[in-house]
Amino acid sequence: MNFVNFHLGPGGMLRGECRVAGDKSISHRAVMLGSIATGMTRIRGFLEAEDAISTLNAFRAMGVDIRRPDQGEVEIQGRGTRGLNAPESPLDLGNSGTSMRLLCGLLAGQEFDSLLIGDPSLSRRPMQRVTRPLALMGGRIDTSGQGTAPLYIHGGRHLTGIEYELPEASAQVKSCLLLAGLYAEGMTSITEPAVTRDHTERMLRGFSYPVRRQGNRVSLTGGDSLIGTEIEVPADISSAAFFMVGASIAPGSEVLLRHVGINPTRTGIIEILNQMGADMELENVREAGGEPVADIRVKSANLKGIRIPQELVPLAIDEFPVLLVAASCAEGETVLTGARELRVKESDRIQGMLDGLLELGIDAIASDDGMVIRGGRLCGGEVDSRGDHRIAMAFSIAALRANEDILIRDCANVNTSFPGFVEMARTLGLKISSEESRQ
Ligand code: S3P
C-alpha cells in the first residue's frame, strides 16, 4: 500500500497572500440542495476535494446532471424533491461524515432503497445519532451491530415531523433532520444544546425554502419545493485556520487570507486566538451569497495560554488540532474542556494530538473531553496523523516552531478537505515536502 508522508524542515515564517480552498460544509450542501431543487443551480468556489466530490458523485449516481465547466464551478440541473433515481450500486462516501449523515436524512424520505458505505475511518463513526431520530420520524435504517455504516436506508416510508432535542451539539445531525423534514408531513423542530454551524438553514432560505429560528430551535414544514439559485462558496475558515495559527506562532510572519467565510457560527477560532493574544484584523468585511466573508490579516504575536470557554467549542470544533499546536507555543497553560466530540471525528483527535505533542516534547495531559497543555519548546520527531487530514496539517504548522525536522505519516487524506495545501504552505514559507512511501 502507498502512503503519503510530509517532511518538514524546522523554523521559518509565513509571508504573503492566498485564498485557501472552498468551504467544505457549504460545498456539500450546495450540491445536495441544488440536486433536489427545481431549475438550475450554479456554484462558484466549490471545494474540489475528495469529500465534496463524494457528495457530487452520489447525486450523479442518482441521475442528477451535474457539470463542472471550470475549476471551482459546478452547474446542477435540479430534479425536484421527488426527482432522484434509485442508485444502481452502493453510494461510497469515502472519508466524509458530512456526506453520510446528511444524505441519510435526505434519503430516508425517498421512494427507493439505498446503501451508504465509507472508508474504514467513516465506517467506525457513530451513526445512531442520526438513525435514532430518523426512526422517530418513521424512517427505517439498518446499521452494523455497532451502530455504524454500512447504512441500508429503506425507501417508501411515510415520515412525520418531530420535535427533537439534540443530545450533542452537532450541525450534521441537525442538518440530517432538516433534510428529512423536507419530506415529512408537518413540522420538524430541532433544539440544539449550543449553537452549531447554520449553513443548512441559510442555504435552504437561499433556495426559497422557509426555515424559522427561535433561540436555539430551528423548524421547517415539509412538502414545499426548493428553487435553484446561484451560490458563491467562500474560502473555508477551517482551512485558513492552519495559516492563522502558523502566522501567529512564527516570528516575523504576516499573511493575508482572502475571502474567508466568517459566519458567526464558525468563528470560534478567531475568538479563541484573539483571547490568546493573536494579532488579527478582519478587512473588507462583506456578504457573498448569503454568507459573511472577510480578508483576514494575521501577524505574529506572543500567544498566552487560556482556559477555552466551553461555549466556543462547537464554533471551532474542526480547528482544535491546530489550536492545540497554538497552545503548545503559548506562554503558560491552555485548558480545553467540553470537547468530547473530538474523540469521534475522522480519528480520535484528542488521542492523536496528545501522542503527537508528547512526541514533539510538549507537556500535555488528556482527559475524556479535552486536554491541558503547557506551552514549551517543540522538538523534532515522527508523528502519526492516523489518516486524519486536520492532524496532518496541524503538525505541519508545528514545524514553524520546532528545532529539528518533523516527519508526519499517513497524510493522503489532506486531499479530503485541502488539496494544494502543500504547495500553498510552501509558497507562504513552510519548509514542507510530500513523498509517497510503501509501508
Ligand atoms: C460539519 C459539522 C461538524 C464538523 C464537520 C462538518 C457540517 O460535525 O466537525 O467537519 O458540515 O455540518 P458535527 O456535526 O459532528 O459536529
Coordinates of C-alpha atoms and ligand atoms in Angstrom, one line a residue:
M1 CA 0.0 0.0 0.0
N2 CA 1.2 3.5 -0.7
F3 CA 1.3 6.1 2.0
V4 CA 1.9 9.9 1.7
N5 CA 4.2 11.4 4.3
F6 CA 5.1 15.0 4.9
H7 CA 8.6 16.1 5.7
L8 CA 9.0 19.4 7.5
G9 CA 12.2 21.4 8.0
P10 CA 12.2 23.4 11.2
G11 CA 11.6 27.1 11.7
G12 CA 10.8 29.8 9.1
M13 CA 7.9 32.2 8.8
L14 CA 4.8 32.7 6.8
R15 CA 4.5 35.7 4.5
G16 CA 2.2 36.5 1.6
E17 CA -1.4 36.3 0.4
C18 CA -3.6 33.4 -0.5
R19 CA -7.2 32.2 -0.9
V20 CA -7.5 28.8 0.6
A21 CA -9.8 26.0 -0.7
G22 CA -13.6 26.5 -0.7
D23 CA -15.7 25.8 2.3
K24 CA -16.4 22.1 2.7
S25 CA -19.7 22.3 4.6
I26 CA -21.1 24.8 2.2
S27 CA -19.9 22.8 -0.9
H28 CA -21.7 19.6 0.3
R29 CA -24.9 21.5 1.0
A30 CA -24.9 23.3 -2.3
V31 CA -24.8 20.0 -4.3
M32 CA -27.4 18.4 -2.1
L33 CA -29.9 21.3 -2.3
G34 CA -29.2 22.1 -5.9
S35 CA -29.9 18.4 -6.8
I36 CA -33.4 18.4 -5.2
A37 CA -34.3 22.0 -6.3
T38 CA -36.2 22.8 -9.5
G39 CA -34.2 24.5 -12.2
M40 CA -30.5 25.3 -12.5
T41 CA -28.1 25.9 -9.6
R42 CA -24.7 27.5 -10.3
I43 CA -21.9 27.1 -7.8
R44 CA -18.7 29.1 -7.8
G45 CA -15.8 28.5 -5.4
F46 CA -16.8 24.8 -5.0
L47 CA -14.3 22.8 -3.0
E48 CA -12.6 20.4 -5.5
A49 CA -11.7 17.9 -2.8
E50 CA -12.4 14.3 -2.2
D51 CA -15.2 14.8 0.4
A52 CA -17.2 17.2 -1.6
I53 CA -16.7 15.1 -4.7
S54 CA -18.1 12.1 -2.8
T55 CA -21.3 14.0 -2.4
L56 CA -21.3 15.1 -6.0
N57 CA -20.8 11.6 -7.3
A58 CA -23.6 10.3 -5.1
F59 CA -26.1 12.7 -6.7
R60 CA -24.8 11.8 -10.2
A61 CA -25.4 8.2 -9.3
M62 CA -29.0 9.2 -8.5
G63 CA -29.4 10.6 -12.0
V64 CA -28.7 14.3 -11.4
D65 CA -27.0 16.1 -14.3
I66 CA -24.0 17.8 -12.7
R67 CA -21.5 19.6 -14.9
R68 CA -18.1 21.1 -13.9
P69 CA -17.3 23.6 -16.6
D70 CA -14.3 25.1 -14.9
Q71 CA -12.2 25.0 -11.7
G72 CA -14.5 25.5 -8.8
E73 CA -17.6 25.8 -11.0
V74 CA -20.5 23.4 -10.8
E75 CA -23.8 23.5 -12.7
I76 CA -26.6 21.3 -11.4
Q77 CA -29.8 20.7 -13.3
G78 CA -32.1 20.1 -10.3
R79 CA -34.6 17.3 -10.4
G80 CA -37.0 18.5 -7.7
T81 CA -37.5 16.9 -4.3
R82 CA -39.1 13.7 -5.9
G83 CA -36.9 13.5 -8.9
L84 CA -33.9 11.4 -7.7
N85 CA -33.5 7.9 -9.2
A86 CA -32.6 4.8 -7.2
P87 CA -28.8 4.4 -7.3
E88 CA -27.7 1.1 -9.1
S89 CA -24.9 0.4 -6.6
P90 CA -23.9 1.4 -3.1
L91 CA -23.1 5.1 -2.6
D92 CA -19.4 5.3 -1.5
L93 CA -18.9 8.4 0.6
G94 CA -15.2 7.8 1.3
N95 CA -14.0 9.6 4.4
S96 CA -16.9 12.1 4.5
G97 CA -19.0 12.1 7.7
T98 CA -21.0 15.1 6.4
S99 CA -22.0 13.3 3.2
M100 CA -23.1 10.2 5.1
R101 CA -25.1 11.9 7.8
L102 CA -26.8 14.5 5.7
L103 CA -27.6 12.0 2.9
C104 CA -29.0 9.6 5.4
G105 CA -31.7 12.2 6.2
L106 CA -32.3 13.2 2.6
L107 CA -32.6 9.5 1.5
A108 CA -34.8 8.4 4.4
G109 CA -37.7 10.2 2.7
Q110 CA -37.2 8.7 -0.8
E111 CA -39.4 6.1 -2.5
F112 CA -36.3 3.9 -3.2
D113 CA -33.9 1.9 -1.0
S114 CA -30.2 2.9 -0.9
L115 CA -27.0 1.7 0.7
L116 CA -24.3 4.1 2.1
I117 CA -20.8 2.9 2.6
G118 CA -17.5 4.6 3.5
D119 CA -13.8 4.0 4.2
P120 CA -12.5 2.4 7.4
S121 CA -12.5 5.7 9.3
L122 CA -16.0 6.6 8.3
S123 CA -17.2 3.0 9.0
R124 CA -16.1 3.4 12.6
R125 CA -18.0 6.7 13.2
P126 CA -21.3 6.7 15.2
M127 CA -24.4 6.8 13.0
Q128 CA -27.1 6.1 15.6
R129 CA -27.1 9.8 16.4
V130 CA -28.9 10.2 13.0
T131 CA -30.6 6.8 12.7
R132 CA -32.4 7.1 16.1
P133 CA -34.2 10.4 15.5
L134 CA -34.9 9.4 11.9
A135 CA -36.6 6.2 13.2
L136 CA -38.8 8.5 15.4
M137 CA -39.8 10.3 12.2
G138 CA -40.8 6.9 10.7
G139 CA -37.6 6.2 8.8
R140 CA -36.1 2.8 8.7
I141 CA -32.3 2.5 8.5
D142 CA -30.2 -0.7 9.2
T143 CA -26.7 -0.2 10.6
S144 CA -24.0 -2.6 11.6
G145 CA -24.2 -4.2 15.1
Q146 CA -22.1 -1.3 16.4
G147 CA -24.4 1.4 15.0
T148 CA -22.1 2.3 12.2
A149 CA -22.0 2.1 8.4
P150 CA -22.9 0.4 6.1
L151 CA -26.3 2.1 6.3
Y152 CA -29.2 0.5 4.5
I153 CA -31.9 3.0 4.1
H154 CA -35.4 1.7 3.3
G155 CA -37.4 3.7 0.9
G156 CA -41.2 4.2 0.7
R157 CA -41.6 5.2 4.4
H158 CA -44.0 7.8 5.5
L159 CA -42.1 10.4 7.5
T160 CA -43.8 12.7 10.0
G161 CA -42.2 15.8 11.6
I162 CA -40.8 15.6 15.1
E163 CA -39.9 17.9 17.9
Y164 CA -36.3 16.8 18.8
E165 CA -33.8 17.9 21.4
L166 CA -30.3 17.2 20.1
P167 CA -28.3 15.4 22.8
E168 CA -25.0 16.6 21.3
A169 CA -24.2 19.9 19.6
S170 CA -23.9 18.6 16.0
A171 CA -24.6 20.5 12.8
Q172 CA -24.5 17.2 10.9
V173 CA -27.4 15.7 13.0
K174 CA -29.4 19.0 12.8
S175 CA -28.9 19.2 9.0
C176 CA -29.8 15.5 8.6
L177 CA -33.1 16.0 10.4
L178 CA -33.9 19.2 8.5
L179 CA -33.3 17.4 5.2
A180 CA -35.6 14.5 6.3
G181 CA -38.1 17.2 7.4
L182 CA -38.4 18.4 3.8
Y183 CA -40.0 15.0 3.1
A184 CA -42.0 14.8 6.3
E185 CA -45.7 15.6 7.0
G186 CA -46.0 18.5 9.3
M187 CA -43.3 20.4 11.2
T188 CA -39.8 19.2 12.2
S189 CA -38.3 21.2 15.0
I190 CA -34.8 20.7 16.4
T191 CA -33.4 22.3 19.5
E192 CA -29.7 22.4 19.8
P193 CA -27.9 22.4 23.2
A194 CA -25.4 25.0 21.8
V195 CA -25.3 27.0 18.5
T196 CA -23.7 25.0 15.7
R197 CA -22.9 26.0 12.1
D198 CA -26.1 27.2 10.4
H199 CA -25.2 26.8 6.7
T200 CA -28.2 24.4 6.0
E201 CA -30.7 26.9 7.4
R202 CA -29.2 29.8 5.5
M203 CA -28.9 27.9 2.3
L204 CA -32.5 26.5 2.5
R205 CA -33.6 30.1 2.6
G206 CA -31.4 30.9 -0.3
F207 CA -33.3 28.1 -2.2
S208 CA -36.5 29.9 -1.2
Y209 CA -37.5 27.3 1.4
P210 CA -38.9 28.8 4.6
V211 CA -37.0 28.0 7.8
R212 CA -37.7 29.5 11.2
R213 CA -35.4 30.0 14.1
Q214 CA -36.4 31.0 17.7
G215 CA -33.4 30.9 20.0
N216 CA -31.8 27.5 19.7
R217 CA -34.8 26.0 18.0
V218 CA -35.0 25.7 14.2
S219 CA -38.1 24.4 12.4
L220 CA -39.4 23.8 8.9
T221 CA -42.5 22.3 7.4
G222 CA -42.3 19.5 4.8
G223 CA -43.7 19.4 1.4
D224 CA -42.6 22.7 -0.2
S225 CA -40.2 22.9 -3.1
L226 CA -36.7 24.5 -3.5
I227 CA -35.9 26.8 -6.3
G228 CA -32.4 26.6 -8.0
T229 CA -30.1 29.5 -7.3
E230 CA -26.5 30.9 -7.5
I231 CA -24.1 30.1 -4.7
E232 CA -20.7 31.6 -4.1
V233 CA -18.7 29.4 -1.7
P234 CA -16.2 31.4 0.4
A235 CA -12.8 30.1 1.4
D236 CA -13.0 27.6 4.3
I237 CA -12.2 29.2 7.7
S238 CA -11.3 25.6 8.8
S239 CA -8.5 25.6 6.2
A240 CA -7.5 29.2 6.7
A241 CA -7.1 28.2 10.4
F242 CA -3.8 26.5 9.7
F243 CA -2.2 29.7 8.4
M244 CA -3.8 31.8 11.1
V245 CA -2.1 29.7 13.7
G246 CA 1.1 29.4 11.6
A247 CA 1.5 33.2 11.1
S248 CA 0.7 33.8 14.8
I249 CA 3.3 31.4 16.2
A250 CA 6.2 32.1 13.7
P251 CA 8.0 35.3 14.5
G252 CA 8.2 37.7 11.5
S253 CA 5.1 36.4 9.8
E254 CA 2.4 38.3 8.1
V255 CA -0.3 36.7 5.9
L256 CA -3.4 38.0 4.2
L257 CA -6.1 35.2 3.9
R258 CA -8.5 36.3 1.2
H259 CA -12.3 35.9 1.0
V260 CA -12.6 33.7 4.1
G261 CA -16.1 32.8 5.4
I262 CA -16.7 34.4 8.8
N263 CA -20.2 33.1 9.5
P264 CA -20.6 33.7 13.3
T265 CA -21.3 30.0 13.8
R266 CA -17.7 29.2 12.6
T267 CA -15.6 32.0 14.0
G268 CA -14.6 30.3 17.3
I269 CA -11.0 30.1 16.0
I270 CA -10.8 33.9 15.7
E271 CA -12.3 34.4 19.1
I272 CA -10.0 31.9 20.8
L273 CA -6.8 33.1 19.0
N274 CA -7.8 36.7 20.0
Q275 CA -8.2 35.7 23.6
M276 CA -4.7 34.1 23.4
G277 CA -3.3 37.5 22.2
A278 CA -3.1 37.0 18.4
D279 CA -2.7 39.9 16.1
M280 CA -5.5 39.5 13.6
E281 CA -7.6 42.0 11.6
L282 CA -10.7 41.5 9.5
E283 CA -10.5 43.7 6.4
N284 CA -13.1 44.3 3.7
V285 CA -15.9 42.6 5.6
R286 CA -18.8 41.9 3.1
E287 CA -21.6 39.5 2.2
A288 CA -21.3 36.9 -0.6
G289 CA -24.1 34.6 -1.4
G290 CA -25.8 34.8 2.0
E291 CA -22.6 34.3 4.0
P292 CA -20.4 36.9 5.5
V293 CA -16.8 37.0 4.3
A294 CA -13.6 39.0 5.0
D295 CA -9.9 39.1 4.2
I296 CA -8.0 38.2 7.4
R297 CA -4.6 39.7 8.1
V298 CA -2.6 37.8 10.7
K299 CA 0.8 38.9 12.1
S300 CA 3.0 37.0 14.5
A301 CA 2.3 37.6 18.2
N302 CA 3.3 36.2 21.6
L303 CA 0.4 33.9 22.5
K304 CA -0.7 33.2 26.1
G305 CA -2.4 30.1 27.4
I306 CA -6.0 30.4 28.2
R307 CA -9.0 28.4 29.6
I308 CA -11.0 28.0 26.4
P309 CA -14.6 28.9 27.1
Q310 CA -16.9 25.9 26.5
E311 CA -19.4 27.8 24.5
L312 CA -16.8 28.4 21.8
V313 CA -16.1 24.7 21.4
P314 CA -18.8 23.9 18.8
L315 CA -17.9 27.1 17.0
A316 CA -14.3 25.9 16.5
I317 CA -14.9 22.2 16.5
D318 CA -12.7 21.3 13.5
E319 CA -9.9 23.8 14.4
F320 CA -8.8 22.1 17.7
P321 CA -5.9 20.1 16.2
V322 CA -4.2 23.4 15.1
L323 CA -5.4 25.3 18.1
L324 CA -3.6 22.7 20.3
V325 CA -0.5 23.5 18.3
A326 CA -1.0 27.2 19.1
A327 CA -1.4 26.2 22.8
S328 CA 1.9 24.3 22.7
C329 CA 3.6 27.5 21.5
A330 CA 1.9 29.8 24.0
E331 CA 3.2 31.0 27.3
G332 CA 1.6 29.1 30.2
E333 CA -1.2 26.6 30.3
T334 CA -4.2 26.2 28.0
V335 CA -7.2 24.2 29.2
L336 CA -9.7 22.6 26.8
T337 CA -12.8 21.0 28.2
G338 CA -16.3 20.1 26.8
A339 CA -14.8 18.8 23.6
R340 CA -15.7 15.1 23.8
E341 CA -16.9 15.2 20.2
L342 CA -13.2 15.4 19.2
R343 CA -13.0 11.7 20.0
V344 CA -15.4 10.7 17.2
K345 CA -14.1 12.8 14.3
E346 CA -12.1 11.4 11.4
S347 CA -9.9 10.0 14.2
D348 CA -9.9 10.3 17.9
R349 CA -8.4 13.8 17.7
I350 CA -7.7 14.1 21.5
Q351 CA -5.5 10.9 21.5
G352 CA -3.9 11.7 18.1
M353 CA -2.9 15.2 19.1
L354 CA -1.8 14.1 22.6
D355 CA 0.5 11.4 21.1
G356 CA 2.0 13.8 18.6
L357 CA 2.5 16.6 21.1
L358 CA 4.2 14.3 23.6
E359 CA 6.4 13.0 20.8
L360 CA 7.5 16.6 20.0
G361 CA 8.4 17.2 23.6
I362 CA 5.3 19.1 24.8
D363 CA 3.9 18.6 28.3
A364 CA 0.2 17.7 27.8
I365 CA -2.4 15.6 29.6
A366 CA -5.6 14.5 28.0
S367 CA -9.0 14.0 29.7
D368 CA -12.1 12.4 28.4
D369 CA -13.3 15.7 26.9
G370 CA -10.2 17.8 26.4
M371 CA -6.6 18.5 27.2
V372 CA -4.3 20.6 29.4
I373 CA -1.2 21.8 27.5
R374 CA 1.8 23.6 28.9
G375 CA 3.4 25.8 26.3
G376 CA 7.1 24.9 25.7
R377 CA 9.7 24.1 23.1
L378 CA 8.8 21.9 20.2
C379 CA 11.5 19.4 19.1
G380 CA 11.6 17.3 16.0
G381 CA 10.3 13.8 15.7
E382 CA 8.0 11.4 13.9
V383 CA 4.2 11.8 14.2
D384 CA 1.4 9.6 13.0
S385 CA -1.6 11.6 11.6
R386 CA -3.8 8.5 11.9
G387 CA -5.0 9.3 8.4
D388 CA -6.7 12.4 9.7
H389 CA -6.3 15.4 7.4
R390 CA -6.5 18.0 10.1
I391 CA -3.9 16.3 12.4
A392 CA -1.5 16.1 9.4
M393 CA -1.9 19.8 8.6
A394 CA -1.7 20.8 12.3
F395 CA 1.6 19.1 12.9
S396 CA 2.9 20.6 9.6
I397 CA 2.3 24.0 11.1
A398 CA 4.0 23.0 14.4
A399 CA 7.3 22.7 12.4
L400 CA 7.5 26.5 12.3
R401 CA 8.5 26.4 15.9
A402 CA 10.4 23.1 16.0
N403 CA 14.1 22.9 16.4
E404 CA 14.5 19.8 14.2
D405 CA 12.8 18.0 11.3
I406 CA 9.3 16.6 11.7
L407 CA 8.1 13.6 9.7
I408 CA 4.3 13.2 9.5
R409 CA 3.0 9.8 8.4
D410 CA -0.2 8.9 6.6
C411 CA -1.2 12.3 5.1
A412 CA -3.0 11.3 1.9
N413 CA -6.3 12.4 3.4
V414 CA -5.3 16.1 3.3
N415 CA -6.9 15.8 -0.1
T416 CA -10.3 15.3 1.5
S417 CA -10.5 18.9 2.5
F418 CA -7.5 20.9 1.3
P419 CA -6.0 19.8 -2.0
G420 CA -3.0 22.0 -2.8
F421 CA -2.2 22.5 0.9
V422 CA 1.5 21.5 0.5
E423 CA 2.1 23.9 -2.4
M424 CA 0.2 26.8 -0.8
A425 CA 2.0 26.3 2.5
R426 CA 5.4 26.1 0.7
T427 CA 4.6 29.4 -1.2
L428 CA 3.9 31.1 2.1
G429 CA 7.2 29.9 3.6
L430 CA 6.6 26.5 5.3
K431 CA 9.5 24.1 4.6
I432 CA 7.3 21.2 3.6
S433 CA 7.6 18.4 1.1
S434 CA 5.4 15.4 0.4
E435 CA 6.5 12.0 -0.6
E436 CA 5.0 8.6 -1.2
S437 CA 6.3 5.6 0.6
R438 CA 5.5 1.9 0.6
Q439 CA 4.7 0.5 4.0
Ligands
S3P1 C1 -20.0 19.7 9.8 C2 -20.3 19.6 11.1 C3 -19.3 19.2 12.2 C4 -17.9 19.3 11.6 C5 -17.7 18.7 10.3 C6 -18.6 19.4 9.3 C7 -21.0 20.0 8.9 O1 -19.5 17.9 12.6 O2 -17.0 18.7 12.5 O3 -16.4 18.7 9.8 O4 -20.7 20.4 7.7 O5 -22.2 20.0 9.3 P1 -20.6 17.6 13.8 O6 -21.9 17.9 13.4 O7 -20.4 16.1 14.0 O8 -20.1 18.4 15.0

